[in-house]
Coordinates of C-alpha atoms in Angstrom, one line a residue:
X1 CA 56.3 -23.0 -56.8
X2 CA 59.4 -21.6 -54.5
X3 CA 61.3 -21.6 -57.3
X4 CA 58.7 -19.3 -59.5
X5 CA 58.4 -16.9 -56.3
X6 CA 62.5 -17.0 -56.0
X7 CA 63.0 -15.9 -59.8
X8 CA 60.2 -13.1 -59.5
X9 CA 62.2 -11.7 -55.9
X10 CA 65.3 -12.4 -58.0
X11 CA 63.5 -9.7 -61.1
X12 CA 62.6 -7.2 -58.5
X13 CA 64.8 -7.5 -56.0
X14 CA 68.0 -5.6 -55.3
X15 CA 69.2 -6.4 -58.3
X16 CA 66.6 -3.8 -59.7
X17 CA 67.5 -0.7 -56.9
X18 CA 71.2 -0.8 -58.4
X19 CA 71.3 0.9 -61.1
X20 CA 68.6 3.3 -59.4
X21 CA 71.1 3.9 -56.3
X22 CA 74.4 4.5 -58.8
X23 CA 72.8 7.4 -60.6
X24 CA 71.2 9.1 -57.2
X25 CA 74.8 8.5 -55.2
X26 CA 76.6 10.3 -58.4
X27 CA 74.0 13.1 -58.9
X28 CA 73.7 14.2 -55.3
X29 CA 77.3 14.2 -54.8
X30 CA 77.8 16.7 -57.5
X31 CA 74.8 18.5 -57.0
X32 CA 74.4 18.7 -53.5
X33 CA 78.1 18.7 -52.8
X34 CA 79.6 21.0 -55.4
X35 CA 76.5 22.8 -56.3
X36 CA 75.9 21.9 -60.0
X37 CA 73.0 21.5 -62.0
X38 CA 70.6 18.6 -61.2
X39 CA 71.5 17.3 -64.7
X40 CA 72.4 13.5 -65.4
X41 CA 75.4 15.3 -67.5
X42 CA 76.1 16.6 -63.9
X43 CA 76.9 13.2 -62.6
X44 CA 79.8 12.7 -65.0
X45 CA 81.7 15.3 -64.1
X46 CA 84.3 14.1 -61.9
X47 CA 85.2 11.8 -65.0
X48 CA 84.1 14.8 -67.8
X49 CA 85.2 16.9 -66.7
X50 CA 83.7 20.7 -68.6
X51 CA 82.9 18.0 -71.4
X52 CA 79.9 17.6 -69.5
X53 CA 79.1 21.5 -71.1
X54 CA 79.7 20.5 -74.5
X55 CA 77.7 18.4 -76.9
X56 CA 78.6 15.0 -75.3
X57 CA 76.6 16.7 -72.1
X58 CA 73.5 17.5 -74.5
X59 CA 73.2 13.9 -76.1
X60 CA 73.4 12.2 -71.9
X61 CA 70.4 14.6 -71.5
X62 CA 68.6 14.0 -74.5
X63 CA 69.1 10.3 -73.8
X64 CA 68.1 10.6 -70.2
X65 CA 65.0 12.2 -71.2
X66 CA 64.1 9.9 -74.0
X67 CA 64.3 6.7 -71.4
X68 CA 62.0 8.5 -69.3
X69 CA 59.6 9.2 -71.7
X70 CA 59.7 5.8 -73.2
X71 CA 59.2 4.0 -69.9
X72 CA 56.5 6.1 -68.3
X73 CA 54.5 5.8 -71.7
X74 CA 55.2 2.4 -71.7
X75 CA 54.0 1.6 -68.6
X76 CA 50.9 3.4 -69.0
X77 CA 49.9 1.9 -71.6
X78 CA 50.1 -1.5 -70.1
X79 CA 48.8 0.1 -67.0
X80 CA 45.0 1.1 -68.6
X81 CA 45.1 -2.6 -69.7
X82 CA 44.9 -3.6 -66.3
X83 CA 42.8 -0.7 -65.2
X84 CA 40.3 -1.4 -68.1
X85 CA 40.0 -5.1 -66.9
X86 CA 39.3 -4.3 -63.4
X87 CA 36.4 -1.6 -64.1
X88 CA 34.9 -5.3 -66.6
X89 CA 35.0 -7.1 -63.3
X90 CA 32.8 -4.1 -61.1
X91 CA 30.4 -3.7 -64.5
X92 CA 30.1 -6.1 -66.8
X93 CA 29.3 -3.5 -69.8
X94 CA 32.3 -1.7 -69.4
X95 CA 34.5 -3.3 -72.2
X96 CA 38.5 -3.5 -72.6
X97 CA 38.4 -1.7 -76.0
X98 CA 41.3 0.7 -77.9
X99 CA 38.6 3.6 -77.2
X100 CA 38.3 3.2 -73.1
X101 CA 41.9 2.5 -73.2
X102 CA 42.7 5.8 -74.7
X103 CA 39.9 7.6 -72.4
X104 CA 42.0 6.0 -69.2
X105 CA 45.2 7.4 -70.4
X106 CA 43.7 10.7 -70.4
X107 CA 42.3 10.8 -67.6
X108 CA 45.3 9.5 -65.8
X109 CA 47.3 11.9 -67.7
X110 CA 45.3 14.9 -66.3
X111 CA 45.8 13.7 -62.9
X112 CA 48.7 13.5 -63.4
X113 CA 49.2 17.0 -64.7
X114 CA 47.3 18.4 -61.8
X115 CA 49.4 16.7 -59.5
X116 CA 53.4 18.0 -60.6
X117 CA 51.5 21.5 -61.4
X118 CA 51.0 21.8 -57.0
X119 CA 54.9 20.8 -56.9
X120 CA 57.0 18.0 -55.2
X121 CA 55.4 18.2 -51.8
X122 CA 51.8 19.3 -52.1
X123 CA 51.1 17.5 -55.1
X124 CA 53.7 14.5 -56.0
X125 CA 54.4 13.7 -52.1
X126 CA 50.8 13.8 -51.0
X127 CA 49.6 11.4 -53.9
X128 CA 52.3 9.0 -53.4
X129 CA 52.1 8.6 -49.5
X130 CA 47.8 7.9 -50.5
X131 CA 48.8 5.5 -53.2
X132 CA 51.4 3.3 -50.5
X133 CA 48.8 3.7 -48.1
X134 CA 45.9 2.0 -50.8
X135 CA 48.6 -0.7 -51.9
X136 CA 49.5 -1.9 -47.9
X137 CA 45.9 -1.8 -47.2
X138 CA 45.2 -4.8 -49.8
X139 CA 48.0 -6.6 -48.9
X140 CA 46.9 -6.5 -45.1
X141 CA 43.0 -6.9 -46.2
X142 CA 44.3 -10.7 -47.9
X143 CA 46.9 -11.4 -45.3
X144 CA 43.8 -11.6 -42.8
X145 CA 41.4 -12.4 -44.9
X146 CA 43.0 -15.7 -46.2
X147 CA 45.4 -17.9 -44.6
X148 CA 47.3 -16.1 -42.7
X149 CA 49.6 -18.9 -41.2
X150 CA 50.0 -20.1 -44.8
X151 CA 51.0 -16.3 -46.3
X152 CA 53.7 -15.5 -43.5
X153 CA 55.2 -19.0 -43.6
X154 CA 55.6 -18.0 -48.0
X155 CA 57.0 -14.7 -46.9
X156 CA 59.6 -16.1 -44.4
X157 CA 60.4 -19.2 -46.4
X158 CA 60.8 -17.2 -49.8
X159 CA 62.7 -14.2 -48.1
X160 CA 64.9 -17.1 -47.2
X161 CA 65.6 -19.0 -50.3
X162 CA 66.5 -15.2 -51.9
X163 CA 68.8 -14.6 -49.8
X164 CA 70.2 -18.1 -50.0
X165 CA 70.3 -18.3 -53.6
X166 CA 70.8 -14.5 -54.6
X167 CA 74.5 -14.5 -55.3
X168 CA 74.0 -17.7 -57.7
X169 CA 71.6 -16.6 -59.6
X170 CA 72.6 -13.1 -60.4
X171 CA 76.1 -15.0 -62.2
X172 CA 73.1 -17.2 -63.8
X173 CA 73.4 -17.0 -67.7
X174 CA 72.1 -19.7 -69.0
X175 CA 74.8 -21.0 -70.5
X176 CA 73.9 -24.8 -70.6
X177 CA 70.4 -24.1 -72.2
X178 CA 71.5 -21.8 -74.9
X179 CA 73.7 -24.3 -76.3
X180 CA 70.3 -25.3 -77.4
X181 CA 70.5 -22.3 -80.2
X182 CA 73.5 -24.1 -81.8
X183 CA 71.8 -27.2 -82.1
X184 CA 69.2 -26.1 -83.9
X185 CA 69.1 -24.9 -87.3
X186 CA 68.2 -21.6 -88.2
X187 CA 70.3 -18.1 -87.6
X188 CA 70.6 -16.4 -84.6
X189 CA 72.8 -13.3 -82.9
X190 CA 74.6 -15.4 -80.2
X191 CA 78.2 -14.7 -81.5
X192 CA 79.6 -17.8 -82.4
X193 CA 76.5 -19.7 -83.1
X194 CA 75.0 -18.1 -85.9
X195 CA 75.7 -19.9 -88.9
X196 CA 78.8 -18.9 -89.5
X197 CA 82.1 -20.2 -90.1
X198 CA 83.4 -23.8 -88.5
X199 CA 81.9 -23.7 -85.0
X200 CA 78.7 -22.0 -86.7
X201 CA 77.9 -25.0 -88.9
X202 CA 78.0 -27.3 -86.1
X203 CA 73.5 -28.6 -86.7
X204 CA 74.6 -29.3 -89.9
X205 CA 77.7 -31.5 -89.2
X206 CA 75.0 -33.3 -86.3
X207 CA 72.2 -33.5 -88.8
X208 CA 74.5 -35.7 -91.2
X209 CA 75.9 -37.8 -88.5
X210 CA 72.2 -38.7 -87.4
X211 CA 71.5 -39.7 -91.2
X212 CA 74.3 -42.3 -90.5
X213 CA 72.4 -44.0 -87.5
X214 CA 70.6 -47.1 -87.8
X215 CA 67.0 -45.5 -86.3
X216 CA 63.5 -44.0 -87.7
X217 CA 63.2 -41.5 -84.8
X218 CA 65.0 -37.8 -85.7
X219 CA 67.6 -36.5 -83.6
X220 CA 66.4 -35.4 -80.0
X221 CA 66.7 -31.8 -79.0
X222 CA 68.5 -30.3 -76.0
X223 CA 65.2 -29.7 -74.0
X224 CA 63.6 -33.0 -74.8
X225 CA 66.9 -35.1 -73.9
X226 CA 68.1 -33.1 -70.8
X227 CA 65.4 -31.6 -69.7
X228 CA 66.8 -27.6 -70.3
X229 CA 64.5 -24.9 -69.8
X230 CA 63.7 -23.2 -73.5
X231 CA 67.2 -21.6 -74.2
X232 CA 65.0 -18.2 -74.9
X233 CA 63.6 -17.7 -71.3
X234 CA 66.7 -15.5 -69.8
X235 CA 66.2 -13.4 -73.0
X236 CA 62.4 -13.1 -72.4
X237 CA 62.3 -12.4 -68.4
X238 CA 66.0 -11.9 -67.0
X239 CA 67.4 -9.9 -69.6
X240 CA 64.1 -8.0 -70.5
X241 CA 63.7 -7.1 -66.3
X242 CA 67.4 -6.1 -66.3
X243 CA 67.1 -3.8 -69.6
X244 CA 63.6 -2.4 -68.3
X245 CA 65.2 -0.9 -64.8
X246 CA 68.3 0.2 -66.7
X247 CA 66.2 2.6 -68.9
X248 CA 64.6 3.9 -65.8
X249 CA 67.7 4.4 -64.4
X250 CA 67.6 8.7 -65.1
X251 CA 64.5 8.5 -63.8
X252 CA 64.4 7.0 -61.0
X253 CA 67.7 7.9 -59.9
X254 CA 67.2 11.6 -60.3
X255 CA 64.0 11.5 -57.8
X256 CA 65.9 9.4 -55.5
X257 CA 68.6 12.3 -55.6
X258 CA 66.0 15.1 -54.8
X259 CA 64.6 13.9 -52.1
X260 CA 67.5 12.9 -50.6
X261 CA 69.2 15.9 -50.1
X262 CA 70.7 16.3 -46.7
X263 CA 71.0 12.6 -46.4
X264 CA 74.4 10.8 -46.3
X265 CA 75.7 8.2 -48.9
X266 CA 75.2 5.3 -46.2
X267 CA 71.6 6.5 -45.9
X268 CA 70.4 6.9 -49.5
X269 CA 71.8 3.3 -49.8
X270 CA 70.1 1.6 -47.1
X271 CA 67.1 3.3 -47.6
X272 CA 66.9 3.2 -51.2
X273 CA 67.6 -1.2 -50.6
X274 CA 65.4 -1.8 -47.8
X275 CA 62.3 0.3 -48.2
X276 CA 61.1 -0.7 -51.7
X277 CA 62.5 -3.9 -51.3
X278 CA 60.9 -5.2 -48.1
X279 CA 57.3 -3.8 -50.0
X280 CA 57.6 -5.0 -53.4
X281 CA 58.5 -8.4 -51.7
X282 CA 55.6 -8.2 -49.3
X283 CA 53.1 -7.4 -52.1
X284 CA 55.1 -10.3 -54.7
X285 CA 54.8 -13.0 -52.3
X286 CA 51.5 -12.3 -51.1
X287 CA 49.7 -12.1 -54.6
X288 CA 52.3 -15.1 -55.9
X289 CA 51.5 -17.5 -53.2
X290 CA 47.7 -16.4 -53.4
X291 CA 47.9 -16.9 -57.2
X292 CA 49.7 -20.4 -57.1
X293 CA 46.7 -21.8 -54.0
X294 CA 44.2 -20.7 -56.9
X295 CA 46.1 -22.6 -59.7
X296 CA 46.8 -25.4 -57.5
X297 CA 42.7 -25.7 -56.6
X298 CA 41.8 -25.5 -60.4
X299 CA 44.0 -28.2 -61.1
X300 CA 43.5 -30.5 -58.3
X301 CA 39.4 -30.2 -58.6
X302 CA 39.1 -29.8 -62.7
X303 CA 42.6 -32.1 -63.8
X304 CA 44.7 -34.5 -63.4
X305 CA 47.9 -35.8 -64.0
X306 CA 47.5 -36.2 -68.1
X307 CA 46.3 -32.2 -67.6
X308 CA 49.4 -30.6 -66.0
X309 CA 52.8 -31.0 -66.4
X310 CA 53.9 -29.4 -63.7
X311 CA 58.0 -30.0 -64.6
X312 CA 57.4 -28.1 -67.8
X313 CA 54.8 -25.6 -66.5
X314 CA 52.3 -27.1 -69.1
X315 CA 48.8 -27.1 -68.1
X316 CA 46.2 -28.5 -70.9
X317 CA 43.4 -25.6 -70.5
X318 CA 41.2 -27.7 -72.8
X319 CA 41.5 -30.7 -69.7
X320 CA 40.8 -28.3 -67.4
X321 CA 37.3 -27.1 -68.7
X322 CA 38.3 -23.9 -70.2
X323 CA 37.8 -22.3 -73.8
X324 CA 39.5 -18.8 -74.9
X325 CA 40.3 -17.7 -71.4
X326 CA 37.1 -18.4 -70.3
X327 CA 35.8 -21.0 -67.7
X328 CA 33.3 -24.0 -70.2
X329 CA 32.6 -27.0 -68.5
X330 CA 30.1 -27.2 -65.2
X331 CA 32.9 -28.0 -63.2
X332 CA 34.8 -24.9 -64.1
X333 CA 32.0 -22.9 -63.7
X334 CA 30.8 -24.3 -60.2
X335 CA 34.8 -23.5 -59.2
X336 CA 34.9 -20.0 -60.8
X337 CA 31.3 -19.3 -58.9
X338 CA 33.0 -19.8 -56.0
X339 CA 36.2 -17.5 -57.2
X340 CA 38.5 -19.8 -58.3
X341 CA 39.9 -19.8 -61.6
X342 CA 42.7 -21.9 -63.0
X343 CA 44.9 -18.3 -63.8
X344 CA 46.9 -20.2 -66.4
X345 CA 44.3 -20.4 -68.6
X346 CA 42.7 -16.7 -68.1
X347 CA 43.4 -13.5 -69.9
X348 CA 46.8 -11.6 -68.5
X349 CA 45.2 -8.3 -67.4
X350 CA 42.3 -10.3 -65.7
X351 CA 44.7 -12.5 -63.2
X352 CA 45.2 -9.9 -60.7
X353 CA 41.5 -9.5 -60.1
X354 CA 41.4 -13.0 -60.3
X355 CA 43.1 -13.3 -57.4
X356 CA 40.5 -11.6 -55.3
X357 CA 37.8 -13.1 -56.0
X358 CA 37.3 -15.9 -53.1
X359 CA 36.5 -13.2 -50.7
X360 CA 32.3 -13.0 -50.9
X361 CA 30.9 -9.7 -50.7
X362 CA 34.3 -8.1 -49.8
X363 CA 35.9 -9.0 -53.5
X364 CA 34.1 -5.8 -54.7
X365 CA 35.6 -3.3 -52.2
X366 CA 39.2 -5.3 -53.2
X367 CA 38.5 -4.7 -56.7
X368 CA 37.7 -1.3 -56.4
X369 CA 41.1 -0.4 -54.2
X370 CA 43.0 -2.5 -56.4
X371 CA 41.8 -0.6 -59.3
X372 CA 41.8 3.0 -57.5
X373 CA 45.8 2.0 -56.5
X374 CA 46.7 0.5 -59.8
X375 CA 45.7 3.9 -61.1
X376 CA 47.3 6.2 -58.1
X377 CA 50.8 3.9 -59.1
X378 CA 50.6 4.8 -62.7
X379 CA 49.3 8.7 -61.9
X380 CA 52.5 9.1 -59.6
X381 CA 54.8 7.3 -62.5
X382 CA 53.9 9.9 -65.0
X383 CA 53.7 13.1 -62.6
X384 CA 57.5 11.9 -61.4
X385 CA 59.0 11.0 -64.8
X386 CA 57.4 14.4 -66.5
X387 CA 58.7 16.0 -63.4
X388 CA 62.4 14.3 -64.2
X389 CA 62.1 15.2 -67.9
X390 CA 61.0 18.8 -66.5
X391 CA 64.2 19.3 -64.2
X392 CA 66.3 17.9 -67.3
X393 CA 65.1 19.8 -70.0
X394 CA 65.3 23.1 -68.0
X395 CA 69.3 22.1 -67.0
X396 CA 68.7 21.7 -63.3
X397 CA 66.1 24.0 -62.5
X398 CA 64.3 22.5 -59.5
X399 CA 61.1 24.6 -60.3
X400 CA 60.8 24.4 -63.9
X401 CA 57.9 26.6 -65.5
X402 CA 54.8 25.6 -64.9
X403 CA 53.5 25.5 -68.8
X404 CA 57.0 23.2 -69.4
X405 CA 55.5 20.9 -67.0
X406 CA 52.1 20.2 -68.8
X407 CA 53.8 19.8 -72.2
X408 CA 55.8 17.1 -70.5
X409 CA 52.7 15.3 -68.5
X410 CA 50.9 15.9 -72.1
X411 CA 53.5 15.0 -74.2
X412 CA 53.7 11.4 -72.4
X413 CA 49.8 10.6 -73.2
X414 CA 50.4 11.8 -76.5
X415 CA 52.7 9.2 -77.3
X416 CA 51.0 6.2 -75.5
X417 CA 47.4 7.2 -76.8
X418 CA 49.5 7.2 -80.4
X419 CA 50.7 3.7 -79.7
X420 CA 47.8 2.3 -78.4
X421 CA 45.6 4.4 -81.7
X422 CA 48.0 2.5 -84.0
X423 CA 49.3 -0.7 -83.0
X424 CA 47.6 -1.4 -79.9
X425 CA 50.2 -4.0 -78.1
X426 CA 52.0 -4.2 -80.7
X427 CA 52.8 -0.9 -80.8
X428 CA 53.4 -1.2 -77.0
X429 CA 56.1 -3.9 -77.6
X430 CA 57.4 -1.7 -80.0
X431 CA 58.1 1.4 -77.4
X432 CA 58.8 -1.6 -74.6
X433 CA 61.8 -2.3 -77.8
X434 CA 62.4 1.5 -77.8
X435 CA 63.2 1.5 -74.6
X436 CA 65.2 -1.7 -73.5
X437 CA 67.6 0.4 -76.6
X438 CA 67.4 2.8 -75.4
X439 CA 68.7 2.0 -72.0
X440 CA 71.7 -0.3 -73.6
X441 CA 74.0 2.7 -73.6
X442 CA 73.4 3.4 -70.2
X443 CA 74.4 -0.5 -69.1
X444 CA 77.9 1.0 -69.7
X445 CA 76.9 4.3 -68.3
X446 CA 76.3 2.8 -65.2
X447 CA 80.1 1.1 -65.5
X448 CA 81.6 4.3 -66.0
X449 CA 79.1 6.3 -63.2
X450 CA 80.4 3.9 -60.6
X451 CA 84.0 5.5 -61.5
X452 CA 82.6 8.8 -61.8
X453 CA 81.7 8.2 -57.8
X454 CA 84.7 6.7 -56.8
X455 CA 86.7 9.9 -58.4
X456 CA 83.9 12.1 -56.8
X457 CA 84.5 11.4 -53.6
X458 CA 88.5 11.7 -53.9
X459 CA 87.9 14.8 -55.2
X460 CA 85.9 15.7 -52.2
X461 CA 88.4 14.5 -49.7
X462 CA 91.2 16.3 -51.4
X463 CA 93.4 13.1 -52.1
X464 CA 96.6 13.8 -53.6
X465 CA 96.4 10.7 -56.3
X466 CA 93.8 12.8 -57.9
X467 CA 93.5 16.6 -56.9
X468 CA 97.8 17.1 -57.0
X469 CA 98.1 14.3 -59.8
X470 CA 100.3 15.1 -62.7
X471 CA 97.4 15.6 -65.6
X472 CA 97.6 15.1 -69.0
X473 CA 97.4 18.6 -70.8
X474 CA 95.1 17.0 -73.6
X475 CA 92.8 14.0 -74.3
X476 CA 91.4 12.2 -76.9
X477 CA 88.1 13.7 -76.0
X478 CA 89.0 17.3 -76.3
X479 CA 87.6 17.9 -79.5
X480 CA 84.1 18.0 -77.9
X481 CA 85.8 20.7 -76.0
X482 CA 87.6 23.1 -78.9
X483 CA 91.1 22.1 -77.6
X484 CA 90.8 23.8 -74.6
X485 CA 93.0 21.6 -72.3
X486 CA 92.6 23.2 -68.2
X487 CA 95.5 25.1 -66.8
X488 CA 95.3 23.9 -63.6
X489 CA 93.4 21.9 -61.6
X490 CA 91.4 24.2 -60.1
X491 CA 90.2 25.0 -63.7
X492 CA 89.0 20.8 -63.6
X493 CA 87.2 20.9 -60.3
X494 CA 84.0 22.7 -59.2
X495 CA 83.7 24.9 -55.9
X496 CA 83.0 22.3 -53.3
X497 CA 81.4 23.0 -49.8
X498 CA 84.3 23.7 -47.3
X499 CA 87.2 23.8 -49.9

């Protein structure tokens, strides 16, 4: 149980706010600093150079955008599943169908719109300040409302064994448990284990030498003989975490960047770690340790031991009275009338309201806040990443044109009422795809943003090693600029406050 509440602060942790923090440090430097555009181009400068003006600029931009676009319509369209299962718990006739799904988005999407068209502090600041408001407010309504002593001694005790175990686990690669790929048949894309060559072949060579053994019983496999966790799990949760918050990088960091302006770099770094942090955590740990009680009830008062295995994370939902996500036997039902559920065995999008239902005639005002802040999260996701792509596409403008900014909030429900139309979650996993890709170039963006940074603020201090630096007069990425190699340095650097 620790350990499940360890990996999920471990997923949305600090780890997460990196790659948010790089991109807002580099863009306010160079916007705020040196008074360029509020362009992610703008952010490579101090390593670009005027490249940043040439086509190289154009495809960051385009890129940045398409992340933006791809997350925010990603998460929306997960988002209405959620929203959709809530309204089923308040009225039982409301059903989670493709149709309401598409209606949600819409609506959403209009609020949205409404929202960016009164600006950055009337609209977007006003929303988000009511939807953190809505979101504290639940977590304070369980913290009371349950067992309190229980809930802060999770929060302490799992704030601990982060902080205690942080370091480890971010060098965590699984590197034991995906040996597990090689010793099974079948292709895959690890390099080295795929099938290929000496090392490649190696299930074949163990296959044979198993023939040779004087036994009926087949060769045993990684998991069953060492007890490995599936050699696919980094791939499906670490990896997937990592590659979602990279794509939102643009996003997230050019927000961070205006409305940070007139902060220092120690403050936008502080803030930008402690702030979400500390809430995400308090809302993880509260619903995870709330979630894990209800689990633990359902299969302490429905099962036994021959119906979990809790080393695996197995639990045998047949054993524990419950047939297509749905509570079957009396016993099940007598626990479920009294709000507990064994969550392993429910639908995904109906967990959450799950949760709250042990609470008696307050589960329906939890619901509906729950619902009403799921909603007000995924409103202010779209009005801010339309609002991004806005600022983008109209190279730095902090006011773009108010018809640019519908087209943006309309264009972003166009493409997850598309998805959901055509493919439903398929198509969603398709765009999640889209996007994880989409954010791989940007992996070593980061690499190379943390340099632009580091040059930044040389450049800003006037150090010799790089502002009086003998320069090469060409390089290999001229091209993109015509051959125009600078005359001078002051031809390479921007004006800059107080030069």
């Amino acid at each position: 149980a620790q350990m499940a509440i360890c990996t999920t602060l471990f997923h949305w942790g600090l780890h997460g706010w990196c790659p948010y923090i790089i991109v807002a440090v580099a863009l306010g430097l160079v916007c705020y600093r040196w008074n360029m555009p509020l362009t992610m181009r703008s952010a490579f400068y101090p390593l670009l150079g005027h490249l940043v003006y040439s086509p190289l600029g154009d495809f960051i931009d385009a890129l940045s955008i398409a992340c933006t676009t791809f997350g925010v319509c990603t998460s929306l369209g997960f988002g209405v599943d959620a929203i959709a299962a809530g309204l089923g718990k308040l009225d039982g006739s409301f059903e989670n169908t493709v149709d309401n799904q598409i209606a949600l988005v819409w609506v959403i999407t209009v609020f949205a719109t409404v929202s960016i068209s009164l600006g950055l502090h009337r609209g977007i600041q006003t929303l988000a300040n009511f939807t953190f408001s809505v979101g504290l407010l639940v977590v304070l309504c369980l913290l009371f409302m349950d067992n309190t002593w229980f809930l802060l001694n999770s929060f302490v005790q799992s704030v601990g064994h982060y902080f205690q175990w942080v370091v480890q686990v971010g060098f965590q690669t699984d590197s034991w448990q995906q040996l597990g790929l090689e010793f099974s048949g079948g292709s895959n894309l690890i390099w080295g284990s795929s099938g290929e060559g000496r090392v490649g072949k190696l299930y074949e060579t163990m296959v044979a030498a198993r023939a040779l053994v004087d036994t009926n019983e087949t060769m045993s496999t990684q998991m069953s003989l060492y007890g490995s966790h599936n050699q696919a799990w980094i791939d499906w949760w670490t990896i997937f975490y990592w590659g979602w918050w990279i794509s939102w990088a643009p996003f997230v960091g050019m927000f961070i960047a205006r409305i940070s302006r007139g902060r220092t770099i120690r403050q936008v770094i502080i803030g930008s770690f402690i702030a979400p942090t500390a809430f995400s955590f308090s809302w993880l740990i509260t619903f995870g340790s709330l979630g894990i009680k209800m689990q633990r009830v359902a299969e302490l008062a429905l099962g036994g031991p021959d119906a979990v295995d809790w080393k695996n994370g197995v639990a045998d939902c047949a054993k524990l009275g419950y047939v297509d996500a749905a509570p079957n036997s009396a016993a099940a039902l007598a626990l479920a009338n009294e709000g507990y559920y064994a969550l392993s065995c429910r639908a995904h999008a109906d967990r959450l309201f799950d949760v709250l239902q042990p609470y008696g005639e307050a589960t329906e005002l939890l619901t509906i806040l729950c619902v009403v802040g799921i909603a007000l999260y995924f409103i202010t996701s779209s009005d801010s990443g339309s609002y991004v792509d806005d600022i983008i596409a109209a190279n730095g403008l902090p006011n773009p044109p108010l018809c640019q900014k519908i087209f943006w909030a309309f264009t972003e429900g166009a493409v997850a009422t598309g998805l959901i139309k055509a493919g439903g979650s398929v198509g969603l996993s398709a765009l999640q795809a889209v996007s994880i890709c989409a954010g791989l170039p940007y992996t070593f963006a980061l690499c190379y943003l943390c340099t632009s940074i580091w040059r930044g603020l040389k450049i800003d201090q006037g150090e010799a090693d790089v502002c009086a630096a003998a320069q090469w007069s060409t390089g290999t990425l001229d091209a993109w600029d015509w051959f125009k190699p600078f005359s001078s340095a002051n031809d390479f650097f921007p004006a800059r406050h107080g030069a």
